[in-house]
Tab-separated table of C-alpha atoms in Angstrom:
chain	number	residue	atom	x	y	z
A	1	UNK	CA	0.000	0.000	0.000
A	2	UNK	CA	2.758	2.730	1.340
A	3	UNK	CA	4.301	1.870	-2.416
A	4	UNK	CA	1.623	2.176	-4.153
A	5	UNK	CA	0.922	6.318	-2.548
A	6	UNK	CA	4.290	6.769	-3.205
A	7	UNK	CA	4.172	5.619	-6.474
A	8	UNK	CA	0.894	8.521	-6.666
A	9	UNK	CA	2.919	10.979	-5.343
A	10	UNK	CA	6.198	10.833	-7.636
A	11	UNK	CA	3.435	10.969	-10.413
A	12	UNK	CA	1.658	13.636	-9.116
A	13	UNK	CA	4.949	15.498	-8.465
A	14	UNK	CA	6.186	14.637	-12.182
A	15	UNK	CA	2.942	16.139	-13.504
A	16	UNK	CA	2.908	19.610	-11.164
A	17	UNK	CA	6.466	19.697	-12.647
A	18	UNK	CA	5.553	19.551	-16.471
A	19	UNK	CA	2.584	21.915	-16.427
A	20	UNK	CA	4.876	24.819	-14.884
A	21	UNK	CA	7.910	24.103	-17.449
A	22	UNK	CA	4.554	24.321	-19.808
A	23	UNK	CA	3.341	27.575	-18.172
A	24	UNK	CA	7.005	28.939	-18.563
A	25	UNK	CA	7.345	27.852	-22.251
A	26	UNK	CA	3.700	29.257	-22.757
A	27	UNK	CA	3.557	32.256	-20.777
A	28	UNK	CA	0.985	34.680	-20.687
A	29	UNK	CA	0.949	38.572	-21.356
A	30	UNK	CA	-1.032	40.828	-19.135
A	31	UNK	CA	-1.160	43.398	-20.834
A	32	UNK	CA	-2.526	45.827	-18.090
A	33	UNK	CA	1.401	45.840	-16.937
A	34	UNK	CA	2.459	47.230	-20.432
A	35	UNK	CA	4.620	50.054	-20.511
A	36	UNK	CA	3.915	52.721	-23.176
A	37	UNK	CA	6.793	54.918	-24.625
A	38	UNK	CA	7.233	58.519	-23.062
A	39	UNK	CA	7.731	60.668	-25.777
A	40	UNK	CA	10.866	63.374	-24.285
A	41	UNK	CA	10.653	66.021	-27.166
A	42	UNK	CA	9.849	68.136	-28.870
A	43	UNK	CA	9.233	70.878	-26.470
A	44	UNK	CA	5.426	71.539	-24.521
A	45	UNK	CA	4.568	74.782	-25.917
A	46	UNK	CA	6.445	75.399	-28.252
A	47	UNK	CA	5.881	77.379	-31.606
A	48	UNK	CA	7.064	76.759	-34.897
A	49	UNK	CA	6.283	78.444	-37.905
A	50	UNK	CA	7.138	76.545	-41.502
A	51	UNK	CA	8.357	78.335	-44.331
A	52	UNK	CA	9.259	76.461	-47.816
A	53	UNK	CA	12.758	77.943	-48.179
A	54	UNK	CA	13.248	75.847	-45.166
A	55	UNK	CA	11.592	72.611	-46.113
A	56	UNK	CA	14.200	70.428	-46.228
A	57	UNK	CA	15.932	71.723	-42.676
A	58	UNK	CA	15.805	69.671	-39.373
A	59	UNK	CA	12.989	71.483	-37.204
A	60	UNK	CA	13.271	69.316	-33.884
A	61	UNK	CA	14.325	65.312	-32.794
A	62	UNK	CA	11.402	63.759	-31.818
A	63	UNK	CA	12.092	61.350	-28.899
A	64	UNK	CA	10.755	58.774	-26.655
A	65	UNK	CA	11.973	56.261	-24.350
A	66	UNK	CA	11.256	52.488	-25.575
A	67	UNK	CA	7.830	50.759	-24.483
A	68	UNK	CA	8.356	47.484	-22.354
A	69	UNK	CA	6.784	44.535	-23.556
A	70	UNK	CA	7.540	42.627	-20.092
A	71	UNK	CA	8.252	39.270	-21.802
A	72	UNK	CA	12.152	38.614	-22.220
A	73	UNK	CA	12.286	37.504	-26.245
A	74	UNK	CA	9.358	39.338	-27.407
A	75	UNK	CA	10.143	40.821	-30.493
A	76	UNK	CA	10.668	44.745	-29.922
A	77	UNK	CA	8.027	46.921	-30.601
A	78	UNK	CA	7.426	49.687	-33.538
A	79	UNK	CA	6.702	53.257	-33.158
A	80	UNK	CA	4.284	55.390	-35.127
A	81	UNK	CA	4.424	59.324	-34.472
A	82	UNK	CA	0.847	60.767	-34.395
A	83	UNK	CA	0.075	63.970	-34.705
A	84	UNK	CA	-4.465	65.789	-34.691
A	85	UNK	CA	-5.326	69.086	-34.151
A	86	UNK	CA	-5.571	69.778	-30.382
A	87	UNK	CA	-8.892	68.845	-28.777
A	88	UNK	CA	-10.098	65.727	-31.611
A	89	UNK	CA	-9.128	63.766	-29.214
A	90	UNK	CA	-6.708	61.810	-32.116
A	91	UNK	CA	-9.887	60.622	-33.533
A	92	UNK	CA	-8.512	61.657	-36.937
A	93	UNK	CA	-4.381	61.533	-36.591
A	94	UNK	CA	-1.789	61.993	-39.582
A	95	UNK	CA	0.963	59.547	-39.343
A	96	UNK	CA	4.573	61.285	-39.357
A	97	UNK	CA	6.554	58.133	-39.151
A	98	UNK	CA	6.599	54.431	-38.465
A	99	UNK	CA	10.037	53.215	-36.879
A	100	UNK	CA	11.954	51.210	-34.865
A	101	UNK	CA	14.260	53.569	-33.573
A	102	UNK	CA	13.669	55.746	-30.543
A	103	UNK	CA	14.534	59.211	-32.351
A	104	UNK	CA	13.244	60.601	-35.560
A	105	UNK	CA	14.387	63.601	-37.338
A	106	UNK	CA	11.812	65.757	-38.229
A	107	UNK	CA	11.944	68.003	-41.090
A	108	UNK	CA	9.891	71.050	-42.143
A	109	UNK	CA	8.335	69.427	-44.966
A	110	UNK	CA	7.294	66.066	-42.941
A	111	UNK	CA	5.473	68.283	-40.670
A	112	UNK	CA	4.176	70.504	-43.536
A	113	UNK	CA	2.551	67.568	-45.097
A	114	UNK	CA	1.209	66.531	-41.533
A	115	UNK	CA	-0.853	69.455	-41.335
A	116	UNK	CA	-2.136	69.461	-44.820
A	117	UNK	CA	-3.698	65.760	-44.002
A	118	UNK	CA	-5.359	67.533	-40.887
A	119	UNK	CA	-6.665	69.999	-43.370
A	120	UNK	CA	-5.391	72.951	-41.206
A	121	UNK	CA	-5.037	76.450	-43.533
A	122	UNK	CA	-1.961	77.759	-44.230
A	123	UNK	CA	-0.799	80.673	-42.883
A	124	UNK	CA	-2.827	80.529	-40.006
A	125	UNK	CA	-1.356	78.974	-36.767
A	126	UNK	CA	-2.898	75.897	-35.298
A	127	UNK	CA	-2.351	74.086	-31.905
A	128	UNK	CA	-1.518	70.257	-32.441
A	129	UNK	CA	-1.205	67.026	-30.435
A	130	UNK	CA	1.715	64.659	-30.741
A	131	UNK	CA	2.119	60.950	-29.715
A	132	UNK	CA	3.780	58.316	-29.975
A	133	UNK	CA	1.879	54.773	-30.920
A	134	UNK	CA	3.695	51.187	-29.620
A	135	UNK	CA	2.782	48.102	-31.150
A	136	UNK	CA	3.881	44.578	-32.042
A	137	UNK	CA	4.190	43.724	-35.552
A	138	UNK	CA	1.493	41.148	-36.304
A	139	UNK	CA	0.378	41.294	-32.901
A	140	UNK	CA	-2.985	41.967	-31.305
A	141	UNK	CA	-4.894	45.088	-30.704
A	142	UNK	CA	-4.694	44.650	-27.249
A	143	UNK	CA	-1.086	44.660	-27.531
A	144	UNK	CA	-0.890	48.210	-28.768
A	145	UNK	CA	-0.617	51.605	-26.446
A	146	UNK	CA	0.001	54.751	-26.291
A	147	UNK	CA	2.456	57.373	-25.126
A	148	UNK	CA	1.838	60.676	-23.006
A	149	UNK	CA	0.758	63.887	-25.317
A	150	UNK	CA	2.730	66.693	-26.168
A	151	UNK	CA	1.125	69.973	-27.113
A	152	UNK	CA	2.617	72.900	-29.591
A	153	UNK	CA	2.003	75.373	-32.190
A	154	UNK	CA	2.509	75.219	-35.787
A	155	UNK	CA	1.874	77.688	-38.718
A	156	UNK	CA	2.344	75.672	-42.012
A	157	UNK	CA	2.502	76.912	-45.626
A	158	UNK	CA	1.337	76.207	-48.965
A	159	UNK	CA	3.744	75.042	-50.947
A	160	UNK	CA	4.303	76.362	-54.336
A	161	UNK	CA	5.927	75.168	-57.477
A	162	UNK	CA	6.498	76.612	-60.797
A	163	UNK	CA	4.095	75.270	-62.721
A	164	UNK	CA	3.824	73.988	-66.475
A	165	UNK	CA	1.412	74.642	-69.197
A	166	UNK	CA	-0.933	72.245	-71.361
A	167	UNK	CA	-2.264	73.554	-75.130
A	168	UNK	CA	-2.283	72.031	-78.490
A	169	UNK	CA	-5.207	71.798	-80.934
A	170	UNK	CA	-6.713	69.014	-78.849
A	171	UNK	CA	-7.037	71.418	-76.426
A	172	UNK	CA	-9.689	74.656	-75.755
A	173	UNK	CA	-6.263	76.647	-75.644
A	174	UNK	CA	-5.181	75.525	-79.190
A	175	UNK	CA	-1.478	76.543	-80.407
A	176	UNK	CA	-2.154	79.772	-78.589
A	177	UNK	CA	1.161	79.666	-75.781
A	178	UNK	CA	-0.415	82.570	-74.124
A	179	UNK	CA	-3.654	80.784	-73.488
A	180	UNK	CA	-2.707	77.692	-72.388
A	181	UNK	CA	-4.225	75.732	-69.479
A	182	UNK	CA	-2.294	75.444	-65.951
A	183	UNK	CA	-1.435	72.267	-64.740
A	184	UNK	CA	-1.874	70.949	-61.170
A	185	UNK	CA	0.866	69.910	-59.397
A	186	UNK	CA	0.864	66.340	-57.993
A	187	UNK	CA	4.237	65.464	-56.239
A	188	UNK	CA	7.794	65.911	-57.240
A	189	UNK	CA	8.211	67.094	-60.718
A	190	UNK	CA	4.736	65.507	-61.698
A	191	UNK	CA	1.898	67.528	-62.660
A	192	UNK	CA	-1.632	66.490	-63.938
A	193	UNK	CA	-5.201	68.427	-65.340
A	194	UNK	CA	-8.110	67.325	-66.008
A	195	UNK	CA	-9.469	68.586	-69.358
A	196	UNK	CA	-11.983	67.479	-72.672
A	197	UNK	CA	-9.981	66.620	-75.605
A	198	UNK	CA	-10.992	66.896	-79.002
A	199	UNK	CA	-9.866	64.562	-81.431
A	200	UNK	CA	-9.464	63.403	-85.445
A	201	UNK	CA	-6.424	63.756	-87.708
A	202	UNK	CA	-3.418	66.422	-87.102
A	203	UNK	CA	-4.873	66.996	-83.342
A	204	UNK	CA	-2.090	66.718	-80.666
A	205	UNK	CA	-1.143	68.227	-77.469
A	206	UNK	CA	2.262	69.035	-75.515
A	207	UNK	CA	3.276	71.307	-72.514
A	208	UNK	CA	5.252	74.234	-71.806
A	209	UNK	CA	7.534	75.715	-69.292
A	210	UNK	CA	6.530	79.291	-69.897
A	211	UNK	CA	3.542	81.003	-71.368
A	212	UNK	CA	4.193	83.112	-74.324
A	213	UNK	CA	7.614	81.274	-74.836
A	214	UNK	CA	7.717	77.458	-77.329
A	215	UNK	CA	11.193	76.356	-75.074
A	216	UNK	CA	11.272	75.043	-72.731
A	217	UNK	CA	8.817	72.520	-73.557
A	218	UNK	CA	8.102	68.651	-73.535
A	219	UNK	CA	6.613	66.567	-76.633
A	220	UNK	CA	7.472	62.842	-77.509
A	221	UNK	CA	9.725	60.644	-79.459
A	222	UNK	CA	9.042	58.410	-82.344
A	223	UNK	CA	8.593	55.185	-80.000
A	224	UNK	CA	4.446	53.778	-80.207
A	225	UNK	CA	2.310	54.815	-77.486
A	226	UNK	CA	1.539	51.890	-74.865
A	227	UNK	CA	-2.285	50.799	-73.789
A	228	UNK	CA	-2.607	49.305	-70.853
A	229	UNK	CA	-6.338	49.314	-69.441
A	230	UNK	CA	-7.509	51.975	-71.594
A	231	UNK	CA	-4.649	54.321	-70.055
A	232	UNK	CA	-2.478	55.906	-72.742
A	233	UNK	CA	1.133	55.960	-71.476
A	234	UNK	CA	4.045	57.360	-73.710
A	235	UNK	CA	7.630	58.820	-73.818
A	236	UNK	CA	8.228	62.766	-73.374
A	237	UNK	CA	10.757	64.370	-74.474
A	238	UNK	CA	11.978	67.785	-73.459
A	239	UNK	CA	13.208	70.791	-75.711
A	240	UNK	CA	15.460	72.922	-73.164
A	241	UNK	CA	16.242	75.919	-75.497
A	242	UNK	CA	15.508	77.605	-78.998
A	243	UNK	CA	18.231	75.890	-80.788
A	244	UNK	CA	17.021	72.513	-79.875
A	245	UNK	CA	14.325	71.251	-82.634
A	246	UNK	CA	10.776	70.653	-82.072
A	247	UNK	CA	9.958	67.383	-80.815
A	248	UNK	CA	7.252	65.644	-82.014
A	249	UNK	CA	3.408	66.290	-80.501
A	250	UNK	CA	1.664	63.968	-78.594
A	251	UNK	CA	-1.464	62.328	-80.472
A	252	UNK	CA	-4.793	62.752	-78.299
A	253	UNK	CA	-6.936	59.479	-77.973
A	254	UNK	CA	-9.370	58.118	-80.618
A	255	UNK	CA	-12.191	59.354	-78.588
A	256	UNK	CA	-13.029	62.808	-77.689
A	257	UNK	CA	-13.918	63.411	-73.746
A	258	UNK	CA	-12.991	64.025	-70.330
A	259	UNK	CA	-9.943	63.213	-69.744
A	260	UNK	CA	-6.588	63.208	-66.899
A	261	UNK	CA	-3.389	63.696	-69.125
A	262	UNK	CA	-0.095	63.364	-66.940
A	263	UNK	CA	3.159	64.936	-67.105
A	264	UNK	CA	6.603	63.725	-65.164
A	265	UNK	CA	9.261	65.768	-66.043
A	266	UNK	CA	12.109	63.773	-64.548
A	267	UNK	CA	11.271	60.424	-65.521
A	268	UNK	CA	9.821	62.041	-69.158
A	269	UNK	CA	6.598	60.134	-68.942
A	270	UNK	CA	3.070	61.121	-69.585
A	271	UNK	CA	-0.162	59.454	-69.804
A	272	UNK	CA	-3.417	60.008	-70.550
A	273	UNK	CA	-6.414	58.286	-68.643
A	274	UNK	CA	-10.370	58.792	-68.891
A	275	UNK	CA	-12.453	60.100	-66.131
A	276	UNK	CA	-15.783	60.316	-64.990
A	277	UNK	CA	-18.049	63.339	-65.536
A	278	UNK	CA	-19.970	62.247	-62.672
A	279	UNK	CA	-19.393	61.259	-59.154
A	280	UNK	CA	-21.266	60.170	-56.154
A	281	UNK	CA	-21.076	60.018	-52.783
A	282	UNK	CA	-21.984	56.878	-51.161
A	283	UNK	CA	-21.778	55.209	-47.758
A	284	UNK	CA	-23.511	55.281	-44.289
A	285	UNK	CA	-22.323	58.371	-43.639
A	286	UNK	CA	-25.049	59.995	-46.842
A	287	UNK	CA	-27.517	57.778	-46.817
A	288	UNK	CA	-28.967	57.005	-50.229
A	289	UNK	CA	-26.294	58.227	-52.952
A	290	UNK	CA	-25.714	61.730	-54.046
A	291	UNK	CA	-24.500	63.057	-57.128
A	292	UNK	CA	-21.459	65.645	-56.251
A	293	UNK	CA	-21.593	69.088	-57.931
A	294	UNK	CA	-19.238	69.913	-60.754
A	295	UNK	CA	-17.307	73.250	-60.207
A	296	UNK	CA	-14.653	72.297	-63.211
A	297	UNK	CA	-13.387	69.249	-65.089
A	298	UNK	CA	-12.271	66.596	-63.002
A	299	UNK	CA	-13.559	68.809	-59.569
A	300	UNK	CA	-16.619	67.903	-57.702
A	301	UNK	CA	-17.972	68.716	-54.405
A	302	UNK	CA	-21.303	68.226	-51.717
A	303	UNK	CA	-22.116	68.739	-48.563
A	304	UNK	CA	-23.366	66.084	-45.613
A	305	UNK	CA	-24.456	66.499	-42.482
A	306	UNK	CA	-22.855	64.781	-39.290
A	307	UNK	CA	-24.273	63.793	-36.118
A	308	UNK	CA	-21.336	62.484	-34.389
A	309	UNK	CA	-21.568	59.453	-34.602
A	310	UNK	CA	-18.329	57.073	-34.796
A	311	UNK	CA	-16.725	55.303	-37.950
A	312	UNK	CA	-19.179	56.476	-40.482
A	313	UNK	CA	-18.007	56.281	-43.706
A	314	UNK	CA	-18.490	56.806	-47.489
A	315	UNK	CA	-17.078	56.580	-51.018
A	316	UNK	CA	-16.897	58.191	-54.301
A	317	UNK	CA	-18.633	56.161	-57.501
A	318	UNK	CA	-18.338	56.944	-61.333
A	319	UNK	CA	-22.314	55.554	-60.569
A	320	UNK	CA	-24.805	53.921	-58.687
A	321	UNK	CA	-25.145	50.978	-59.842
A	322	UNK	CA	-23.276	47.644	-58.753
A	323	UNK	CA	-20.930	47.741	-61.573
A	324	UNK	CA	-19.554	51.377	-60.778
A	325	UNK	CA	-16.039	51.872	-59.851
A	326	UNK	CA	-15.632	53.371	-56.018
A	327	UNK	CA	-13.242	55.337	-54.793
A	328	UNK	CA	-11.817	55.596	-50.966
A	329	UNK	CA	-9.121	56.940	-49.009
A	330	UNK	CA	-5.010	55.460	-49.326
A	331	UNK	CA	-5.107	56.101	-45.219
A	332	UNK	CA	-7.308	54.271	-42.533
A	333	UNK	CA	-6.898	57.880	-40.599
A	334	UNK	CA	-7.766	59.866	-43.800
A	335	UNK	CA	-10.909	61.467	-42.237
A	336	UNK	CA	-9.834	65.413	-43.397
A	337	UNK	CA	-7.393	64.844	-46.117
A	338	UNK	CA	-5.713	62.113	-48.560
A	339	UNK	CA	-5.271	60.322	-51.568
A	340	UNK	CA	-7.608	58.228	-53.468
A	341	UNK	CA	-7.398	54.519	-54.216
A	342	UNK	CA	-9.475	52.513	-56.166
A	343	UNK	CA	-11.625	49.137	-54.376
A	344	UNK	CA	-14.731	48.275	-52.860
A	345	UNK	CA	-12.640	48.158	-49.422
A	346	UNK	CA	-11.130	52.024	-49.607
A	347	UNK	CA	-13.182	53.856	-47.832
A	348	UNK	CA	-13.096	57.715	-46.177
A	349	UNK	CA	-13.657	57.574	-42.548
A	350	UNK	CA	-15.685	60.752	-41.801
A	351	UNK	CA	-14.583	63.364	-38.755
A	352	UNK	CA	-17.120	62.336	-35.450
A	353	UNK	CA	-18.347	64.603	-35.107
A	354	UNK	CA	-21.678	66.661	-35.473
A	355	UNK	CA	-21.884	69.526	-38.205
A	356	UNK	CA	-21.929	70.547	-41.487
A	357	UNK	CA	-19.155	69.299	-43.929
A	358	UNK	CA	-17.893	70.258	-47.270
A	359	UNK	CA	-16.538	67.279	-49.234
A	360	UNK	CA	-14.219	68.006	-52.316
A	361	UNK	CA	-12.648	65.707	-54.797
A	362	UNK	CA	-9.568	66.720	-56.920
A	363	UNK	CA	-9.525	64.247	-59.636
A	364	UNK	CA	-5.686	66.084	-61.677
A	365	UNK	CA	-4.348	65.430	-57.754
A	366	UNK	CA	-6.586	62.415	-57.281
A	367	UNK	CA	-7.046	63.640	-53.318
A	368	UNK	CA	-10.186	64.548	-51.477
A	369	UNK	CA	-10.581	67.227	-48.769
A	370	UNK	CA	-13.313	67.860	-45.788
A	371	UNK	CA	-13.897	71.033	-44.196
A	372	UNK	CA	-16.056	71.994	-41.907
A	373	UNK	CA	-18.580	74.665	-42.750
């Protein structure tokens, strides 16, 4: 009998044992101990006002001591710097940065662009919240926190280029280099409009650098033009000076309409693209769809009404109708300000809060913008 409890026991004993080396292999994360990061700088109350001859200078380190994750081998965490106009409560941030250092350099630009996402006007100072978000790559929600806010003042600026010029008989400017239409700028040396082209034999377009003046200026080369998806896409080539010949024009599509025509005048591409002469807004946050109001080719707008509510959102449509191509934000925190992407999943998360918004849609830029009225 006394072997056979012992014989329990030592079991017992051998089982208590391999449940904690199973606890130890398997442990688990509270996360209520989580540490977030503590972001150090920049400076509480501080001012700063942008200018573009400075937009590629250092304005401040941003800085933060490292989250702790408690578990030894947990891979280390990531870092996104937020940044929403003081009082929203980040309910709409722009993200600065994603990293996996514990310092970023900040540059006038990077915060620039920050504050156009938030829609904030330029020129006109604004105060703005900054954090720091930890999380583990892959990981849960649960796993993600966030750091203490800092609070400052920034006055950004609108940032100006020197633009270039569209005209050419498939154009409402024609050969006239006085007349000819402005293009938007997009990003970098790339510039885009919106516009109807004519078309039919001898019509062709091409862009200058300065109205009145045929150099500089950007046509093509002899190589075919390339159709991918209905999207025209072709070879520029740029004329710097007087001296230089001519290059060829660039042959407008077989079908007159509304078009986007493209110009990058580092890489010396352009393209040409249809677009819509219509667009809707739908989603939860309108209801049943609207049809937007056209200011200019390729520029729509409406207005919706709020009520505060959380995580409403809507898209943009060429139509109603299952078949039409929608149109949503490139950022899950786009609610003032972004880019658009193409899907049935991109979708514009709207501000919540109650009000009266205006809703604008650039399609030369392909952004959108929401202001409060």
């Amino acid at each position: 009998m006394k072997r056979i409890l012992l014989l329990i026991a030592i079991l017992a004993g051998l089982g208590f044992m391999w449940s904690c080396e199973k606890a130890q292999e398997n442990p688990v994360l509270d996360t209520t101990k989580l540490v977030p990061a503590e972001l150090k700088s920049p400076i509480a109350g501080g001012n700063y006002v942008l200018l573009q001859i400075n937009m590629d200078k250092l304005l401040f380190k941003v800085e933060w001591d490292a989250a702790n994750y408690i578990l030894p081998g947990i891979v280390a965490p990531r870092y996104t710097i937020e940044l929403d106009v003081d009082g929203n409560n980040f309910a709409a941030p722009a993200t600065i940065a994603t990293v996996d250092t514990l310092v970023f350099e900040l540059t006038v630009d990077r915060l620039n662009n920050a504050m156009n996402v938030l829609g904030l006007e330029p020129g006109k100072q604004a105060a703005v919240n900054m954090r720091i978000r930890s999380f583990i790559a892959g990981g849960a929600e649960s796993l993600t926190k966030f750091s203490n806010v800092i609070t400052f003042t920034v006055t950004p600026f609108k940032f100006k280029v020197r633009p270039i010029w569209l005209l050419g008989n498939g154009t409402d400017a024609g050969w006239n280099n006085r007349g000819a239409i402005e293009m938007e700028h997009v990003e970098a040396a790339t510039y885009a409009k919106v516009t109807n082209l004519k078309t039919g034999s001898g019509v062709f377009f091409k862009f200058i650098s300065v109205p009145g003046q045929w150099a500089p200026q950007w046509g093509t080369d002899a190589n075919p033009v390339q159709i991918v998806d209905g999207v025209r896409i072709g070879n520029l080539s740029y004329r710097p000076t007087e001296s230089i010949p001519d290059p060829p024009a660039i042959p407008v599509p077989p079908v007159a309409g509304s078009y986007r025509i493209v110009a990058d005048t580092i890489g010396l591409k352009y393209r040409v693209e249809p677009v819509p002469t219509k667009l809707f807004v739908v989603g939860d946050a309108i209801g049943a769809p609207v049809e937007m109001i056209s200011t200019a080719p390729g520029k729509f707008y409406t207005t919706i009404k709020l009520d505060g509510r959380e995580n409403l959102t809507l898209q943009f449509s060429d139509g109603v109708s299952a078949r039409a191509t929608r149109f949503g934000s490139e950022s899950r925190y786009g609610h003032y300000m972004s880019r658009l992407v193409e899907g049935e999943n991109s979708k514009v998360v709207m501000p919540a809060k109650a009000g009266t918004f205006r809703v604008e849609v650039n399609l030369a830029t392909q952004t959108y913008r929401i202001v409060a009225e």
